[in-house]
Amino acid sequence: MKKPKRLTTEFGMPVDDDLNSMTAGPQGPVLTQDVHLIEKLAHFDRERIPERVVHAKGAGAHGYFEVTHDVTRHTRAKFLSEIGKRTEVFVRFSTVGGEKGSADSERDPRGFAVKFYTEEGNYDMVGNNTPVFFIRDPLKFPDFIHTQKRDPATNLKNADMFWDFLSLTPESIHQVTILFSDRGTPRTYRHMNGYSSHTFMWYNTDGEHFWVQLHFKTEQGIQNFTGEEADRMRGTDPDCATRDLHEDIARGEYPSWRLQVQIMTPEEAQDYRFDPFDITKVWPHADYPPMDVGRLVLNRNPENYFAEVEQAAFSPGNFVPGIGPSPDKMLQGRLFSYHDTHRHRLGPNYHLLPINAPKAAPMESYQRDGAMRSDDNGGSQPNYWPNSFGGPSPDPGLAPPSIDVSGMAARHAYVLGDVDFVQAGDLYRKVLSDEDREHLVANIVSHLGGAQRRIQLRQTALFYKADAEYGERVARGLKLESAEVERLAKMTQEQRVQATATQ
Ligand code: NDP
């Protein structure tokens, strides 16, 4: 066996005894001059950093992305420039609403975040296992998350809060339908897809741009828990997905996903039949068939969870030349919020942590100082731009294409309408099997059944608007009058809210 290293303090002083505190006599008291004891306790007192406000429970792995198809017509991103090219990645999967110790099998969307360490800097794809989202305006995000977490008075989950908000937010119907299908309880992180959900911009070396949506398709196949299995798993193995990912990779069975992309031209986006930047909608495959790009493989477990998974910080604002944002309002909110939350959680120099620092590109910025600046802080290089002392300079050749935007500055509401119900209805009618529909209705009934009757009515009317049979089946399960649900479904949202305002 290798001789163990000598134990030291944090500053390298050898430690002579790590079992007995220094005391005045065998009975104590303990002496403050025991600097080793003080250091050990003081560091322990500070071990916890703020939990992520969303996506707190997660698991991660290292791997690579390999290009399998030529996409250079659509993007100049160097890591996508050649078939066969490989880029190192780190991926973090997560649940959304639960705390750091919550169960992996909870009904919840799953985070699917990929950090590509490219030669042009880090590109992050911070997606979910669902192609849509509950809301499409970032102003609603804190409220939405509050309703998915705990009641401020009781600290318990509260079905009234959950469904009150959703039933007052009809654009959520598509995501609610996916969430309460068995896709809301994936069996493992390996058996689910990942989606960018947002629309992004790709642009090529000629300055042409395209709107794109990304789909990571699992090569393990989709596998989900039924509601009952997921409930059981909460008790028997709350860390089932974390365990599965680790054990699978340790066995050498490396999970993989195929990256596909849907591409829309700016001209098509102008008069598409719905807003292509609305994250509550998918682009139907028939209109925009997914095209192959490459393959993602996870083949290495982290050696230290805190260093590599807890401190990993992803942001949809981490782009590389060839990839940029779209006007999607929800995305615009996230471009601010992710970096902001990491500055709070990890500090202003979180980009220097090894898991977050670029690996294949130099980092040459004029940002200096700040808490825990742990590199050479730019050394003796100039700390301002412009300068004539050889400091790093911008490269105008990499400017993204200009986009024409115009309009009145105002708080513009989406023009609500029945279009919000079409895709949820299509999913129910055309995509789900009989068994899927049965599970969907049962999952909804068991959860919505915990809310007040007036909220049940308001929400069931939304299911009815997506599809009459869908609404009727939920109404039957909740023992609501079908005729009353139908009457509410035929009202405008304002009338419906009025009609269900009080018990
Ligand atoms: P398609 O028939 O071409 O595609 C349906 C897609 O639905 C499938 O390819 C699959 O996507 C996904 N799917 C299959 N089973 C389920 C399920 N149980 N729960 C959720 N999604 C499932 O039709 P459209 O493209 O016109 O879409 C119809 C509906 O399918 C949409 O309204 C949306 O609800 C859903 N959907 C569409 C996606 C898209 O990007 N167009 C993506 C995912 C869902 P996948 O291979 O990605 O699993």
mmCIF file of C-alpha atoms in Angstrom, residues 8-379:
data_model
loop_
_atom_site.group_PDB
_atom_site.id
_atom_site.type_symbol
_atom_site.label_atom_id
_atom_site.label_comp_id
_atom_site.label_asym_id
_atom_site.label_seq_id
_atom_site.Cartn_x
_atom_site.Cartn_y
_atom_site.Cartn_z
ATOM 1 C CA THR A 8 -1.537 19.393 7.169
ATOM 2 C CA THR A 9 -3.597 22.485 7.957
ATOM 3 C CA GLU A 10 -5.049 24.454 5.048
ATOM 4 C CA PHE A 11 -1.804 26.393 5.002
ATOM 5 C CA GLY A 12 0.477 23.377 4.908
ATOM 6 C CA MET A 13 1.567 23.108 8.531
ATOM 7 C CA PRO A 14 1.950 19.427 9.498
ATOM 8 C CA VAL A 15 -0.721 18.290 11.983
ATOM 9 C CA ASP A 16 0.522 16.141 14.874
ATOM 10 C CA ASP A 17 -2.834 14.886 16.239
ATOM 11 C CA ASP A 18 -6.284 14.880 14.607
ATOM 12 C CA LEU A 19 -8.189 13.079 17.386
ATOM 13 C CA ASN A 20 -7.583 15.095 20.554
ATOM 14 C CA SER A 21 -8.264 18.819 20.944
ATOM 15 C CA MET A 22 -5.697 20.820 22.858
ATOM 16 C CA THR A 23 -6.975 21.317 26.424
ATOM 17 C CA ALA A 24 -5.821 22.714 29.768
ATOM 18 C CA GLY A 25 -5.539 19.404 31.574
ATOM 19 C CA PRO A 26 -7.236 16.130 30.587
ATOM 20 C CA GLN A 27 -10.753 17.443 31.371
ATOM 21 C CA GLY A 28 -10.488 20.730 29.454
ATOM 22 C CA PRO A 29 -11.455 23.476 28.853
ATOM 23 C CA VAL A 30 -10.361 23.631 25.197
ATOM 24 C CA LEU A 31 -7.662 26.136 24.303
ATOM 25 C CA THR A 32 -8.199 28.757 21.573
ATOM 26 C CA GLN A 33 -4.577 28.302 20.617
ATOM 27 C CA ASP A 34 -5.535 24.979 18.983
ATOM 28 C CA VAL A 35 -5.479 26.614 15.530
ATOM 29 C CA HIS A 36 -6.032 23.279 13.822
ATOM 30 C CA LEU A 37 -9.296 22.718 15.722
ATOM 31 C CA ILE A 38 -10.470 26.298 15.060
ATOM 32 C CA GLU A 39 -9.667 26.012 11.340
ATOM 33 C CA LYS A 40 -11.457 22.664 11.093
ATOM 34 C CA LEU A 41 -14.638 23.892 12.820
ATOM 35 C CA ALA A 42 -14.682 27.247 11.045
ATOM 36 C CA HIS A 43 -14.409 25.647 7.626
ATOM 37 C CA PHE A 44 -17.092 23.111 8.456
ATOM 38 C CA ASP A 45 -19.395 25.964 9.531
ATOM 39 C CA ARG A 46 -19.094 27.363 6.000
ATOM 40 C CA GLU A 47 -19.391 24.154 3.968
ATOM 41 C CA ARG A 48 -22.796 24.906 2.479
ATOM 42 C CA ILE A 49 -23.305 27.319 -0.397
ATOM 43 C CA PRO A 50 -26.777 28.515 -1.426
ATOM 44 C CA GLU A 51 -28.815 25.769 -3.021
ATOM 45 C CA ARG A 52 -29.885 26.496 -6.593
ATOM 46 C CA VAL A 53 -33.327 28.134 -6.384
ATOM 47 C CA VAL A 54 -34.421 25.778 -9.177
ATOM 48 C CA HIS A 55 -32.741 22.570 -10.399
ATOM 49 C CA ALA A 56 -31.200 22.001 -6.940
ATOM 50 C CA LYS A 57 -31.035 18.192 -7.135
ATOM 51 C CA GLY A 58 -28.827 16.990 -9.953
ATOM 52 C CA ALA A 59 -26.289 14.524 -11.274
ATOM 53 C CA GLY A 60 -23.601 15.027 -13.889
ATOM 54 C CA ALA A 61 -21.058 13.322 -16.107
ATOM 55 C CA HIS A 62 -18.259 14.126 -18.530
ATOM 56 C CA GLY A 63 -18.123 13.022 -22.139
ATOM 57 C CA TYR A 64 -17.787 14.211 -25.701
ATOM 58 C CA PHE A 65 -19.828 15.463 -28.619
ATOM 59 C CA GLU A 66 -19.004 14.228 -32.125
ATOM 60 C CA VAL A 67 -20.238 15.834 -35.349
ATOM 61 C CA THR A 68 -21.856 13.299 -37.684
ATOM 62 C CA HIS A 69 -23.420 15.584 -40.324
ATOM 63 C CA ASP A 70 -22.367 18.715 -42.180
ATOM 64 C CA VAL A 71 -24.128 21.811 -40.791
ATOM 65 C CA THR A 72 -21.653 24.444 -42.020
ATOM 66 C CA ARG A 73 -24.292 25.915 -44.355
ATOM 67 C CA HIS A 74 -26.213 26.999 -41.255
ATOM 68 C CA THR A 75 -23.606 27.792 -38.580
ATOM 69 C CA ARG A 76 -20.008 28.929 -38.422
ATOM 70 C CA ALA A 77 -19.508 27.402 -34.960
ATOM 71 C CA LYS A 78 -16.056 25.813 -35.129
ATOM 72 C CA PHE A 79 -16.973 22.857 -32.937
ATOM 73 C CA LEU A 80 -19.606 21.936 -35.554
ATOM 74 C CA SER A 81 -17.348 22.591 -38.553
ATOM 75 C CA GLU A 82 -16.241 19.072 -39.527
ATOM 76 C CA ILE A 83 -17.703 15.617 -39.551
ATOM 77 C CA GLY A 84 -15.865 13.517 -36.972
ATOM 78 C CA LYS A 85 -14.812 16.513 -34.861
ATOM 79 C CA ARG A 86 -15.024 15.853 -31.102
ATOM 80 C CA THR A 87 -15.537 18.378 -28.313
ATOM 81 C CA GLU A 88 -15.285 17.680 -24.601
ATOM 82 C CA VAL A 89 -18.563 18.190 -22.703
ATOM 83 C CA PHE A 90 -19.939 18.169 -19.177
ATOM 84 C CA VAL A 91 -23.642 17.412 -18.716
ATOM 85 C CA ARG A 92 -25.841 18.014 -15.662
ATOM 86 C CA PHE A 93 -29.307 16.500 -15.304
ATOM 87 C CA SER A 94 -31.703 17.609 -12.577
ATOM 88 C CA THR A 95 -35.214 17.888 -11.289
ATOM 89 C CA VAL A 96 -36.595 21.426 -11.045
ATOM 90 C CA GLY A 97 -38.761 22.187 -8.031
ATOM 91 C CA GLY A 98 -37.388 19.922 -5.301
ATOM 92 C CA GLU A 99 -34.688 20.700 -2.788
ATOM 93 C CA LYS A 100 -31.162 19.285 -2.959
ATOM 94 C CA GLY A 101 -32.231 16.167 -1.048
ATOM 95 C CA SER A 102 -35.531 15.599 -2.838
ATOM 96 C CA ALA A 103 -36.438 12.414 -4.693
ATOM 97 C CA ASP A 104 -35.294 11.832 -8.274
ATOM 98 C CA SER A 105 -38.627 10.280 -9.289
ATOM 99 C CA GLU A 106 -40.787 13.361 -8.520
ATOM 100 C CA ARG A 107 -43.203 14.479 -11.239
ATOM 101 C CA ASP A 108 -41.290 17.436 -12.628
ATOM 102 C CA PRO A 109 -39.542 18.505 -15.802
ATOM 103 C CA ARG A 110 -35.903 17.358 -15.880
ATOM 104 C CA GLY A 111 -33.050 19.750 -16.584
ATOM 105 C CA PHE A 112 -30.715 18.747 -19.415
ATOM 106 C CA ALA A 113 -27.711 21.092 -19.467
ATOM 107 C CA VAL A 114 -24.692 20.561 -21.718
ATOM 108 C CA LYS A 115 -21.445 22.516 -21.517
ATOM 109 C CA PHE A 116 -19.349 22.235 -24.686
ATOM 110 C CA TYR A 117 -15.687 23.196 -24.070
ATOM 111 C CA THR A 118 -15.064 24.519 -27.591
ATOM 112 C CA GLU A 119 -11.977 26.224 -29.050
ATOM 113 C CA GLU A 120 -14.054 29.417 -29.281
ATOM 114 C CA GLY A 121 -15.072 29.356 -25.626
ATOM 115 C CA ASN A 122 -17.717 27.483 -23.682
ATOM 116 C CA TYR A 123 -21.125 26.993 -25.283
ATOM 117 C CA ASP A 124 -23.935 25.962 -22.921
ATOM 118 C CA MET A 125 -27.195 24.364 -24.045
ATOM 119 C CA VAL A 126 -29.381 24.670 -20.947
ATOM 120 C CA GLY A 127 -32.499 22.710 -21.822
ATOM 121 C CA ASN A 128 -35.145 20.439 -20.346
ATOM 122 C CA ASN A 129 -36.573 17.032 -21.179
ATOM 123 C CA THR A 130 -39.696 18.779 -22.541
ATOM 124 C CA PRO A 131 -39.800 20.762 -25.782
ATOM 125 C CA VAL A 132 -42.064 23.486 -24.308
ATOM 126 C CA PHE A 133 -42.502 25.434 -21.059
ATOM 127 C CA PHE A 134 -45.340 26.536 -18.752
ATOM 128 C CA ILE A 135 -44.996 30.276 -19.343
ATOM 129 C CA ARG A 136 -43.532 32.473 -22.060
ATOM 130 C CA ASP A 137 -42.842 35.743 -20.237
ATOM 131 C CA PRO A 138 -39.973 35.876 -17.707
ATOM 132 C CA LEU A 139 -41.969 38.290 -15.534
ATOM 133 C CA LYS A 140 -44.071 35.302 -14.473
ATOM 134 C CA PHE A 141 -41.147 33.021 -13.604
ATOM 135 C CA PRO A 142 -40.635 33.772 -9.884
ATOM 136 C CA ASP A 143 -44.406 33.478 -9.273
ATOM 137 C CA PHE A 144 -44.592 30.225 -11.190
ATOM 138 C CA ILE A 145 -41.724 28.677 -9.230
ATOM 139 C CA HIS A 146 -43.185 29.810 -5.905
ATOM 140 C CA THR A 147 -46.323 27.803 -6.734
ATOM 141 C CA GLN A 148 -44.314 24.646 -7.464
ATOM 142 C CA LYS A 149 -42.408 24.867 -4.180
ATOM 143 C CA ARG A 150 -43.714 25.118 -0.601
ATOM 144 C CA ASP A 151 -46.568 27.035 0.968
ATOM 145 C CA PRO A 152 -45.141 30.110 2.750
ATOM 146 C CA ALA A 153 -47.255 29.409 5.848
ATOM 147 C CA THR A 154 -47.044 25.649 6.288
ATOM 148 C CA ASN A 155 -43.867 24.784 4.351
ATOM 149 C CA LEU A 156 -45.884 22.015 2.712
ATOM 150 C CA LYS A 157 -46.511 21.392 -0.991
ATOM 151 C CA ASN A 158 -49.893 22.903 -1.771
ATOM 152 C CA ALA A 159 -52.142 21.706 -4.607
ATOM 153 C CA ASP A 160 -54.178 24.925 -4.419
ATOM 154 C CA MET A 161 -51.135 27.096 -5.133
ATOM 155 C CA PHE A 162 -49.974 24.748 -7.879
ATOM 156 C CA TRP A 163 -53.264 24.593 -9.768
ATOM 157 C CA ASP A 164 -54.502 28.101 -8.953
ATOM 158 C CA PHE A 165 -51.553 29.579 -10.840
ATOM 159 C CA LEU A 166 -51.705 27.105 -13.744
ATOM 160 C CA SER A 167 -55.456 27.501 -14.215
ATOM 161 C CA LEU A 168 -54.938 31.287 -14.289
ATOM 162 C CA THR A 169 -52.145 30.810 -16.841
ATOM 163 C CA PRO A 170 -53.811 28.988 -19.747
ATOM 164 C CA GLU A 171 -50.701 29.017 -21.936
ATOM 165 C CA SER A 172 -49.334 26.339 -19.556
ATOM 166 C CA ILE A 173 -51.782 23.695 -20.857
ATOM 167 C CA HIS A 174 -49.344 22.098 -23.325
ATOM 168 C CA GLN A 175 -46.557 21.667 -20.766
ATOM 169 C CA VAL A 176 -49.036 20.548 -18.080
ATOM 170 C CA THR A 177 -50.228 17.810 -20.435
ATOM 171 C CA ILE A 178 -46.662 16.594 -21.031
ATOM 172 C CA LEU A 179 -45.818 16.858 -17.313
ATOM 173 C CA PHE A 180 -48.778 14.730 -16.251
ATOM 174 C CA SER A 181 -48.156 12.140 -18.945
ATOM 175 C CA ASP A 182 -45.645 9.465 -17.974
ATOM 176 C CA ARG A 183 -42.923 11.663 -19.515
ATOM 177 C CA GLY A 184 -43.251 13.697 -16.298
ATOM 178 C CA THR A 185 -41.593 10.819 -14.410
ATOM 179 C CA PRO A 186 -38.658 9.564 -16.542
ATOM 180 C CA ARG A 187 -37.268 6.216 -15.358
ATOM 181 C CA THR A 188 -33.664 7.488 -15.449
ATOM 182 C CA TYR A 189 -31.749 10.469 -16.807
ATOM 183 C CA ARG A 190 -30.542 8.176 -19.610
ATOM 184 C CA HIS A 191 -34.014 7.303 -20.856
ATOM 185 C CA MET A 192 -35.218 10.776 -21.762
ATOM 186 C CA ASN A 193 -34.674 13.329 -24.497
ATOM 187 C CA GLY A 194 -33.278 16.827 -24.053
ATOM 188 C CA TYR A 195 -34.648 19.871 -25.869
ATOM 189 C CA SER A 196 -33.416 23.447 -26.219
ATOM 190 C CA SER A 197 -37.121 24.312 -25.874
ATOM 191 C CA HIS A 198 -36.232 27.869 -26.906
ATOM 192 C CA THR A 199 -35.554 28.947 -30.428
ATOM 193 C CA PHE A 200 -31.946 30.044 -31.004
ATOM 194 C CA MET A 201 -30.123 31.692 -33.889
ATOM 195 C CA TRP A 202 -27.509 29.962 -35.990
ATOM 196 C CA TYR A 203 -25.493 32.041 -38.472
ATOM 197 C CA ASN A 204 -22.929 31.128 -41.091
ATOM 198 C CA THR A 205 -19.753 32.739 -42.442
ATOM 199 C CA ASP A 206 -21.808 34.593 -45.106
ATOM 200 C CA GLY A 207 -23.775 36.366 -42.355
ATOM 201 C CA GLU A 208 -26.999 34.471 -43.126
ATOM 202 C CA HIS A 209 -28.999 33.536 -40.074
ATOM 203 C CA PHE A 210 -31.539 30.820 -39.278
ATOM 204 C CA TRP A 211 -33.815 30.035 -36.341
ATOM 205 C CA VAL A 212 -33.185 26.636 -34.775
ATOM 206 C CA GLN A 213 -34.526 24.293 -32.117
ATOM 207 C CA LEU A 214 -32.317 21.527 -30.723
ATOM 208 C CA HIS A 215 -33.388 17.983 -29.835
ATOM 209 C CA PHE A 216 -31.132 15.476 -28.074
ATOM 210 C CA LYS A 217 -32.762 12.079 -28.719
ATOM 211 C CA THR A 218 -31.883 9.327 -26.282
ATOM 212 C CA GLU A 219 -30.264 6.259 -27.856
ATOM 213 C CA GLN A 220 -31.354 4.204 -24.829
ATOM 214 C CA GLY A 221 -35.029 4.697 -25.800
ATOM 215 C CA ILE A 222 -37.667 6.578 -23.808
ATOM 216 C CA GLN A 223 -38.591 4.831 -20.536
ATOM 217 C CA ASN A 224 -40.842 6.298 -17.871
ATOM 218 C CA PHE A 225 -42.226 5.352 -14.482
ATOM 219 C CA THR A 226 -45.978 5.132 -14.120
ATOM 220 C CA GLY A 227 -47.315 7.435 -11.401
ATOM 221 C CA GLU A 228 -47.502 4.493 -9.004
ATOM 222 C CA GLU A 229 -43.941 3.344 -9.722
ATOM 223 C CA ALA A 230 -42.623 6.882 -9.272
ATOM 224 C CA ASP A 231 -44.394 7.213 -5.908
ATOM 225 C CA ARG A 232 -42.966 3.897 -4.768
ATOM 226 C CA MET A 233 -39.463 4.831 -5.904
ATOM 227 C CA ARG A 234 -39.578 7.996 -3.767
ATOM 228 C CA GLY A 235 -39.562 5.712 -0.733
ATOM 229 C CA THR A 236 -37.391 2.845 -1.910
ATOM 230 C CA ASP A 237 -34.602 4.737 -3.730
ATOM 231 C CA PRO A 238 -34.946 8.509 -3.704
ATOM 232 C CA ASP A 239 -31.620 8.848 -5.553
ATOM 233 C CA CYS A 240 -32.504 6.326 -8.270
ATOM 234 C CA ALA A 241 -31.595 8.494 -11.301
ATOM 235 C CA THR A 242 -28.344 9.732 -9.741
ATOM 236 C CA ARG A 243 -27.392 6.156 -8.878
ATOM 237 C CA ASP A 244 -28.358 4.844 -12.305
ATOM 238 C CA LEU A 245 -26.227 7.395 -14.171
ATOM 239 C CA HIS A 246 -23.182 6.763 -11.986
ATOM 240 C CA GLU A 247 -23.437 2.972 -12.042
ATOM 241 C CA ASP A 248 -24.097 2.815 -15.771
ATOM 242 C CA ILE A 249 -20.984 4.834 -16.607
ATOM 243 C CA ALA A 250 -18.895 2.964 -14.014
ATOM 244 C CA ARG A 251 -19.906 -0.290 -15.783
ATOM 245 C CA GLY A 252 -18.659 1.131 -19.075
ATOM 246 C CA GLU A 253 -22.128 1.328 -20.625
ATOM 247 C CA TYR A 254 -21.970 4.892 -21.865
ATOM 248 C CA PRO A 255 -25.298 6.641 -22.433
ATOM 249 C CA SER A 256 -25.651 8.578 -25.686
ATOM 250 C CA TRP A 257 -27.987 10.967 -27.471
ATOM 251 C CA ARG A 258 -28.341 11.959 -31.127
ATOM 252 C CA LEU A 259 -28.464 15.738 -31.647
ATOM 253 C CA GLN A 260 -31.008 16.873 -34.197
ATOM 254 C CA VAL A 261 -31.959 20.374 -35.210
ATOM 255 C CA GLN A 262 -35.072 21.945 -36.712
ATOM 256 C CA ILE A 263 -34.267 24.913 -38.937
ATOM 257 C CA MET A 264 -36.587 27.777 -39.950
ATOM 258 C CA THR A 265 -35.542 30.648 -42.221
ATOM 259 C CA PRO A 266 -36.184 34.255 -41.092
ATOM 260 C CA GLU A 267 -38.622 34.659 -44.003
ATOM 261 C CA GLU A 268 -40.638 31.638 -42.888
ATOM 262 C CA ALA A 269 -40.650 32.942 -39.314
ATOM 263 C CA GLN A 270 -42.235 36.209 -40.408
ATOM 264 C CA ASP A 271 -45.511 34.675 -41.458
ATOM 265 C CA TYR A 272 -45.558 31.317 -39.678
ATOM 266 C CA ARG A 273 -49.002 30.363 -38.410
ATOM 267 C CA PHE A 274 -48.017 31.007 -34.787
ATOM 268 C CA ASP A 275 -45.200 32.868 -33.081
ATOM 269 C CA PRO A 276 -42.162 30.602 -33.603
ATOM 270 C CA PHE A 277 -40.471 32.211 -30.572
ATOM 271 C CA ASP A 278 -43.319 31.242 -28.226
ATOM 272 C CA ILE A 279 -41.820 28.581 -25.944
ATOM 273 C CA THR A 280 -45.222 27.050 -25.184
ATOM 274 C CA LYS A 281 -45.301 25.666 -28.753
ATOM 275 C CA VAL A 282 -43.279 23.092 -30.692
ATOM 276 C CA TRP A 283 -42.501 23.363 -34.370
ATOM 277 C CA PRO A 284 -44.390 20.404 -35.854
ATOM 278 C CA HIS A 285 -42.058 17.808 -37.328
ATOM 279 C CA ALA A 286 -44.092 17.758 -40.542
ATOM 280 C CA ASP A 287 -43.245 21.451 -41.116
ATOM 281 C CA TYR A 288 -39.673 21.310 -39.834
ATOM 282 C CA PRO A 289 -38.256 17.780 -39.925
ATOM 283 C CA PRO A 290 -35.417 17.305 -37.415
ATOM 284 C CA MET A 291 -32.034 16.968 -39.143
ATOM 285 C CA ASP A 292 -29.045 15.070 -37.725
ATOM 286 C CA VAL A 293 -26.064 16.993 -36.365
ATOM 287 C CA GLY A 294 -24.044 14.731 -34.083
ATOM 288 C CA ARG A 295 -23.834 12.444 -31.096
ATOM 289 C CA LEU A 296 -23.371 13.115 -27.384
ATOM 290 C CA VAL A 297 -21.711 10.397 -25.292
ATOM 291 C CA LEU A 298 -21.161 10.414 -21.515
ATOM 292 C CA ASN A 299 -18.189 8.245 -20.542
ATOM 293 C CA ARG A 300 -16.648 9.582 -17.314
ATOM 294 C CA ASN A 301 -18.045 10.022 -13.824
ATOM 295 C CA PRO A 302 -17.091 13.062 -11.768
ATOM 296 C CA GLU A 303 -14.426 12.385 -9.152
ATOM 297 C CA ASN A 304 -15.800 14.977 -6.757
ATOM 298 C CA TYR A 305 -19.477 15.892 -6.679
ATOM 299 C CA PHE A 306 -19.108 19.357 -5.155
ATOM 300 C CA ALA A 307 -16.230 20.459 -7.397
ATOM 301 C CA GLU A 308 -17.690 19.186 -10.641
ATOM 302 C CA VAL A 309 -21.487 18.978 -10.289
ATOM 303 C CA GLU A 310 -22.520 21.379 -7.523
ATOM 304 C CA GLN A 311 -20.155 24.099 -8.707
ATOM 305 C CA ALA A 312 -20.998 23.581 -12.392
ATOM 306 C CA ALA A 313 -22.702 26.744 -13.606
ATOM 307 C CA PHE A 314 -24.509 26.776 -16.941
ATOM 308 C CA SER A 315 -25.994 29.762 -18.745
ATOM 309 C CA PRO A 316 -28.031 29.997 -21.935
ATOM 310 C CA GLY A 317 -26.044 33.234 -22.427
ATOM 311 C CA ASN A 318 -22.821 31.301 -23.075
ATOM 312 C CA PHE A 319 -22.653 31.377 -26.868
ATOM 313 C CA VAL A 320 -19.903 30.874 -29.428
ATOM 314 C CA PRO A 321 -19.634 32.577 -32.839
ATOM 315 C CA GLY A 322 -22.280 30.947 -35.062
ATOM 316 C CA ILE A 323 -24.877 30.598 -32.280
ATOM 317 C CA GLY A 324 -26.921 33.398 -30.714
ATOM 318 C CA PRO A 325 -30.193 34.277 -29.007
ATOM 319 C CA SER A 326 -33.638 34.651 -30.557
ATOM 320 C CA PRO A 327 -36.253 37.190 -29.452
ATOM 321 C CA ASP A 328 -37.979 34.472 -27.324
ATOM 322 C CA LYS A 329 -38.958 36.530 -24.239
ATOM 323 C CA MET A 330 -38.413 33.678 -21.805
ATOM 324 C CA LEU A 331 -34.906 33.131 -23.201
ATOM 325 C CA GLN A 332 -34.166 36.855 -22.904
ATOM 326 C CA GLY A 333 -35.012 36.659 -19.182
ATOM 327 C CA ARG A 334 -32.808 33.602 -18.732
ATOM 328 C CA LEU A 335 -29.861 35.314 -20.474
ATOM 329 C CA PHE A 336 -29.761 37.637 -17.434
ATOM 330 C CA SER A 337 -30.881 35.328 -14.690
ATOM 331 C CA TYR A 338 -28.457 32.403 -14.982
ATOM 332 C CA HIS A 339 -25.234 34.394 -14.724
ATOM 333 C CA ASP A 340 -26.875 36.440 -11.989
ATOM 334 C CA THR A 341 -27.828 33.453 -9.871
ATOM 335 C CA HIS A 342 -24.341 31.951 -10.215
ATOM 336 C CA ARG A 343 -22.748 35.203 -9.048
ATOM 337 C CA HIS A 344 -24.951 34.937 -5.969
ATOM 338 C CA ARG A 345 -24.397 31.211 -5.467
ATOM 339 C CA LEU A 346 -20.685 30.923 -6.311
ATOM 340 C CA GLY A 347 -19.335 34.473 -6.411
ATOM 341 C CA PRO A 348 -18.324 36.963 -9.126
ATOM 342 C CA ASN A 349 -15.345 34.865 -10.219
ATOM 343 C CA TYR A 350 -17.257 31.612 -10.655
ATOM 344 C CA HIS A 351 -15.988 31.418 -14.236
ATOM 345 C CA LEU A 352 -12.529 30.572 -12.850
ATOM 346 C CA LEU A 353 -13.666 27.359 -11.162
ATOM 347 C CA PRO A 354 -12.113 24.471 -13.140
ATOM 348 C CA ILE A 355 -15.504 23.005 -14.180
ATOM 349 C CA ASN A 356 -16.650 26.376 -15.550
ATOM 350 C CA ALA A 357 -13.432 27.732 -17.054
ATOM 351 C CA PRO A 358 -12.913 27.360 -20.798
ATOM 352 C CA LYS A 359 -10.682 24.326 -21.436
ATOM 353 C CA ALA A 360 -10.006 24.604 -25.153
ATOM 354 C CA ALA A 361 -9.918 28.400 -25.529
ATOM 355 C CA PRO A 362 -7.955 31.156 -23.782
ATOM 356 C CA MET A 363 -9.839 33.532 -21.451
ATOM 357 C CA GLU A 364 -8.688 37.102 -22.148
ATOM 358 C CA SER A 365 -11.049 39.626 -20.594
ATOM 359 C CA TYR A 366 -10.602 42.993 -18.867
ATOM 360 C CA GLN A 367 -12.628 41.966 -15.806
ATOM 361 C CA ARG A 368 -10.401 42.151 -12.730
ATOM 362 C CA ASP A 369 -10.380 41.606 -8.961
ATOM 363 C CA GLY A 370 -13.411 40.574 -6.910
ATOM 364 C CA ALA A 371 -13.858 37.915 -4.256
ATOM 365 C CA MET A 372 -11.877 34.688 -4.699
ATOM 366 C CA ARG A 373 -9.972 35.803 -7.792
ATOM 367 C CA SER A 374 -7.841 32.699 -7.914
ATOM 368 C CA ASP A 375 -5.820 33.045 -11.131
ATOM 369 C CA ASP A 376 -3.111 35.645 -11.891
ATOM 370 C CA ASN A 377 -5.841 38.308 -12.288
ATOM 371 C CA GLY A 378 -4.509 39.375 -15.689
ATOM 372 C CA GLY A 379 -0.973 39.770 -14.326
#
